[in-house]
Amino acid sequence: MDLKGKNAVVTGASRGIGLQIAKDLAQKGVNVAIVDIGPAEVAQAAVEAVSAYGVTAHSYSCDVSKGESVKDAVAAIRKDFGTVELLVNNAGITRDNLMSFMKEEDFEAVIAVNLKGVFNMTKAISGLMIRQKLGRIVNISSVSGLMGNAGQVNYAASKAGVVGLTKSVARELASRGITCNAVAPGFIETAMTKDLDNSPLVATIPLGHMGQVEDVAQAVVFLLSSDYITGEVLRVDGGIAM
């Protein structure tokens, strides 16, 4: 599918992987709705970075874990953009700890944002896609959801849930011309992983180094461009989960 002129919603797009996805889409001529719950000035900087490519970009403050917040954001997006053809569910948080010491509220918070947030946004945006019988959805999972990771029972559970949700949505919406896929990053250099550069975990990566946000963004754009891939989970992990 030619992405030029299409409209995309990218959650968690003010920084890191989400911002790089938004910029890569803008380079393809895609207009971008930046959805994030972070500081307004950070969101505005993201809008300026994306719009520098000559496309339309707006930011929307939204807590994806709250259905009403998502509903309000999508209504505003529809008013500004008319419709949406592309959705990238990237928003996510971590609250790492060993299971024995993990607080119940930290487990629930991660599930709410990382899994329920994907459900909320996909449900809201897919309604627009169904009407036009066209849509591409990519959800950001993680290799932690495929292989588990000590100290991340909440995060791994949420990302494994994203895989199951992705495959179910792919089956439900295929007849409407909508694809749904997931990207599962490994250790990617972001603010969230800045302390892992010299970690023993890096030595377990077959390629021997952490990935870049560009690696994930390229995979997302590839899946958004495809007409005949759905229900797939594409690992971007340097081989750690193979």
mmCIF file of C-alpha atoms in Angstrom, residues 17 23 25 42 48-49 57 61 76 124 127 140 143 190 219 223:
data_model
loop_
_atom_site.group_PDB
_atom_site.id
_atom_site.type_symbol
_atom_site.label_atom_id
_atom_site.label_comp_id
_atom_site.label_asym_id
_atom_site.label_seq_id
_atom_site.Cartn_x
_atom_site.Cartn_y
_atom_site.Cartn_z
ATOM 1 C CA ILE A 17 10.568 4.362 19.481
ATOM 2 C CA LYS A 23 9.172 10.527 11.812
ATOM 3 C CA LEU A 25 5.990 7.686 8.550
ATOM 4 C CA VAL A 42 7.557 17.347 24.813
ATOM 5 C CA GLU A 48 7.503 20.125 15.208
ATOM 6 C CA ALA A 49 9.928 17.281 14.433
ATOM 7 C CA ALA A 57 0.913 16.613 12.647
ATOM 8 C CA SER A 61 -3.091 14.127 25.415
ATOM 9 C CA ALA A 76 -10.640 15.066 18.192
ATOM 10 C CA ALA A 124 -11.922 2.977 18.772
ATOM 11 C CA GLY A 127 -14.467 1.539 13.786
ATOM 12 C CA ILE A 140 4.407 -3.044 19.705
ATOM 13 C CA VAL A 143 10.560 -10.410 23.125
ATOM 14 C CA THR A 190 16.116 4.258 24.512
ATOM 15 C CA ALA A 219 9.876 -2.899 10.700
ATOM 16 C CA LEU A 223 4.182 -4.008 8.034
#
